CSV table of C-alpha atoms in Angstrom, one decimal:
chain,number,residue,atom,x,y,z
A,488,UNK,CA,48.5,85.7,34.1
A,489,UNK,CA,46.8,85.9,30.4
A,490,UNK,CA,43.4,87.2,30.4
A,491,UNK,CA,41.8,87.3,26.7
A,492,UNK,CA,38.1,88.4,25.5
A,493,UNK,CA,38.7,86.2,22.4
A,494,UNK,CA,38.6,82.9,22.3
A,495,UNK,CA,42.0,81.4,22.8
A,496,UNK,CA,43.7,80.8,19.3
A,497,UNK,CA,47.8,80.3,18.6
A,498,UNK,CA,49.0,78.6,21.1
A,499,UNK,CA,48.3,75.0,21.6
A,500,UNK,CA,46.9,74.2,25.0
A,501,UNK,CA,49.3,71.6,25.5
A,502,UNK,CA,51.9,73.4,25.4
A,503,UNK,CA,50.4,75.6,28.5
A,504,UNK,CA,50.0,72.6,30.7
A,505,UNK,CA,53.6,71.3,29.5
A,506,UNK,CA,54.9,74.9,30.8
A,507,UNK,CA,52.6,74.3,33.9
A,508,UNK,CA,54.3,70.6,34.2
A,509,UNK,CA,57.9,71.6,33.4
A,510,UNK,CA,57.6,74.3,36.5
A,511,UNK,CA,56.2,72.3,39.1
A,512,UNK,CA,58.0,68.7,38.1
A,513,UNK,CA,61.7,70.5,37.5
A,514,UNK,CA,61.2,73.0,41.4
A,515,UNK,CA,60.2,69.5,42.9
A,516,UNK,CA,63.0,68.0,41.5
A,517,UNK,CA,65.7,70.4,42.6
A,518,UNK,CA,64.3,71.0,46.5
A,519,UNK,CA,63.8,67.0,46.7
A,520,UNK,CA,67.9,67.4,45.8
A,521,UNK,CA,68.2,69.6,48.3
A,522,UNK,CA,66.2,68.2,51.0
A,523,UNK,CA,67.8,64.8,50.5
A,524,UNK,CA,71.8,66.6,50.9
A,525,UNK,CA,70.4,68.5,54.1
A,526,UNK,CA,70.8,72.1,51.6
A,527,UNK,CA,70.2,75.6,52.9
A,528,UNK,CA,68.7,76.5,49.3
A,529,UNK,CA,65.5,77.3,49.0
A,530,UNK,CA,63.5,76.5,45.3
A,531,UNK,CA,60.6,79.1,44.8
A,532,UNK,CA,58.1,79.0,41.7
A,533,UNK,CA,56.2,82.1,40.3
A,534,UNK,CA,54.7,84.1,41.5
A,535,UNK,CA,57.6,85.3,43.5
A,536,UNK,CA,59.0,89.2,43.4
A,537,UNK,CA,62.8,88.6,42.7
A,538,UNK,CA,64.5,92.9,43.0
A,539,UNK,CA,67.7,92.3,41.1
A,540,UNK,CA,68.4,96.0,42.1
A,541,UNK,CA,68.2,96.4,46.0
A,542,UNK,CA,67.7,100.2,45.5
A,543,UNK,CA,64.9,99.7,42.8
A,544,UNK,CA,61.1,99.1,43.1
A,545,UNK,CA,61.7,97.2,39.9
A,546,UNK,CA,61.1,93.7,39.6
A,547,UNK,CA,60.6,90.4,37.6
A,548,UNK,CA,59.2,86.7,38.5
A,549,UNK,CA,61.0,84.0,37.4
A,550,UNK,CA,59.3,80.9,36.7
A,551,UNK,CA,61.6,78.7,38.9
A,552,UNK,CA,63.8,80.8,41.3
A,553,UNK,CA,67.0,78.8,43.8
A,554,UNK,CA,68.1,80.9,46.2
A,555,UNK,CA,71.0,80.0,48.4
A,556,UNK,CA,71.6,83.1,51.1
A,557,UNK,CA,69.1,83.0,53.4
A,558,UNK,CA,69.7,86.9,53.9
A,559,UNK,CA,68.3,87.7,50.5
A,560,UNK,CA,65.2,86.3,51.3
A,561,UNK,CA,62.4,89.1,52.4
A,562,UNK,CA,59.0,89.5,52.8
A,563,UNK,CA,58.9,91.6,50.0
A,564,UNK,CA,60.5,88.5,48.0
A,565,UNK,CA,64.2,88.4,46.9
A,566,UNK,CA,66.3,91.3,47.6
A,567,UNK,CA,69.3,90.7,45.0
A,568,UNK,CA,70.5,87.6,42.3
A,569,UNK,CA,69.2,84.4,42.9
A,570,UNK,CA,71.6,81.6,42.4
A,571,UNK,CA,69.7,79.9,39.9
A,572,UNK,CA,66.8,81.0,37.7
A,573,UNK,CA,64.8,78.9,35.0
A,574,UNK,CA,62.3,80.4,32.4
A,575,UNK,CA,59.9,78.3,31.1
A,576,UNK,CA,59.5,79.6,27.5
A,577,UNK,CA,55.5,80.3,26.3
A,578,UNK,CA,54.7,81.7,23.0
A,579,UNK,CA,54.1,85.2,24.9
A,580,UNK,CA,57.5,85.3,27.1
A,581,UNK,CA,59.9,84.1,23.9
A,582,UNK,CA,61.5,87.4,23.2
A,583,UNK,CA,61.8,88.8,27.1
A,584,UNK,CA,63.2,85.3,28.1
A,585,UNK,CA,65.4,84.8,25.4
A,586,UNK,CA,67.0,88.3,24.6
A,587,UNK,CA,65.9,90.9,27.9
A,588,UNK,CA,65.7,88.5,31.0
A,589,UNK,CA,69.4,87.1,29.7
A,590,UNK,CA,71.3,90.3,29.9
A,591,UNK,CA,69.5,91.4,32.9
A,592,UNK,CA,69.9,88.3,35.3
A,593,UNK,CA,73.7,87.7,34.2
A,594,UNK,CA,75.1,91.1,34.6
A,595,UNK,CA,73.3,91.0,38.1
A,596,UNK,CA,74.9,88.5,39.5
A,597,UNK,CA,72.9,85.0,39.0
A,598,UNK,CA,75.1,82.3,38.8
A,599,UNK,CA,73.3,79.9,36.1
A,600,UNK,CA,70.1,80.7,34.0
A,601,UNK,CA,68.4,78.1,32.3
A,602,UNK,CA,66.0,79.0,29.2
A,603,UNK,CA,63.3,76.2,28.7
A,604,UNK,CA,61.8,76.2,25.5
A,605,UNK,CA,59.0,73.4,25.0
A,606,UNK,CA,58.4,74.2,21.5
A,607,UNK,CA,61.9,73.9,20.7
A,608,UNK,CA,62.8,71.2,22.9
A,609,UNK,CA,65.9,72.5,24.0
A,610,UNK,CA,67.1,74.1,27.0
A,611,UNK,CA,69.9,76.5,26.5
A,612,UNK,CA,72.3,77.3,29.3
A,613,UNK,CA,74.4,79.9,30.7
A,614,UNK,CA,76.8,79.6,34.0
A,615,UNK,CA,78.1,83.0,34.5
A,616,UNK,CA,80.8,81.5,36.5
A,617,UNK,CA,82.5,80.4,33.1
A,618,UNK,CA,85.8,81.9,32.3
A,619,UNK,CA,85.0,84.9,30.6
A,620,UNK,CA,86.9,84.4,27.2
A,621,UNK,CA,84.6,81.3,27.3
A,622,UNK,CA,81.7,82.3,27.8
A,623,UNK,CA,79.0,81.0,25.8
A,624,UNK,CA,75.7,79.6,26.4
A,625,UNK,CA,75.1,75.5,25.8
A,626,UNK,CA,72.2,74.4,24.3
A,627,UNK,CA,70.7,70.7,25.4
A,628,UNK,CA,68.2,68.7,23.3
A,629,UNK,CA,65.4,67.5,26.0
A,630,UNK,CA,66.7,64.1,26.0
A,631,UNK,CA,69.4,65.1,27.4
A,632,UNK,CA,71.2,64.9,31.2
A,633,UNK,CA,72.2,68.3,31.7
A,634,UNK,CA,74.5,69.1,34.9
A,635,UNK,CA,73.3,71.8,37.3
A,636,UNK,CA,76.2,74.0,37.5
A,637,UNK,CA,75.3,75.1,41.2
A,638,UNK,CA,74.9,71.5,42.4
A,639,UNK,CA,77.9,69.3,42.1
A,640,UNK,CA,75.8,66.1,41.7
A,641,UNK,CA,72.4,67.0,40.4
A,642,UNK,CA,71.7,66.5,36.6
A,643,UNK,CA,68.2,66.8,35.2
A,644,UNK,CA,66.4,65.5,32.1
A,645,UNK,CA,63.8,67.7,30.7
A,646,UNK,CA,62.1,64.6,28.9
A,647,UNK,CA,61.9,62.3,31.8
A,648,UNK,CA,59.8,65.5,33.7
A,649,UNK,CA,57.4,65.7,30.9
């Protein structure tokens, strides 16, 4: 949540309701996916506590968060790596989605994290279950089909959500 006492100047209100529309159309999307192959998944939008560290109070809210063990599932949120995470890139979140939340979610454990970037128009992609002498994030225009790495059979197309 962004409070301001100014008047809101920088960021192009479109671009707000286009993060708003990316998150809600793309988690419908993916649990419709599920529901329809009878998944145990479950697809969880912000505001949702995700504890990458079991032992920590520390924790971060993904925009978009899959989550395929039922076990890690609390009422405190989610205790451990979700499968899948998606940020939604806003003018405010493009440094901590881009160079902090990208370290943090791979080297705990989550399987494929998706970086949205409506001013860009790219998503940029990393499985973590690459080979490691491969590893490398792809990067795919919005007009593009781009394969969930978790889901055999699911491929999304930002531009078609927008």
């Amino acid at each position: 949540l962004l409070m301001l006492d100014e008047p809101f100047s920088g960021v192009d209100p479109i671009a707000v309701s286009d993060i708003q529309k990316i998150v809600m159309e793309l988690s419908a999307s993916i649990r419709n996916y599920i529901k329809q192959h009878k998944g145990s998944c479950e697809v969880i939008p912000a505001p949702f506590a995700v504890h990458l560290d079991e032992a920590s109070n520390t924790y971060v809210e993904p925009d978009i968060s899959v989550i395929c063990d039922p076990d890690k599932l609390t009422d405190r949120g989610c205790s451990g790596a979700p499968d899948f995470i998606v940020e939604v890139v806003s003018p405010s979140s493009r440094r901590m989605d881009y160079l902090n939340k990208t370290g943090l979610y791979l080297n705990s454990g989550v399987r494929e994290y998706w970086i949205i970037d409506p001013l860009k128009k790219y998503t940029t992609v990393y499985l973590n279950e690459q080979d490691p002498a491969e590893f490398a994030p792809i990067i795919f225009p919005f007009e593009s089909s781009i394969k969930v790495g978790i889901f055999s059979d699911l491929s999304i197309n930002i531009s078609r959500l927008l």
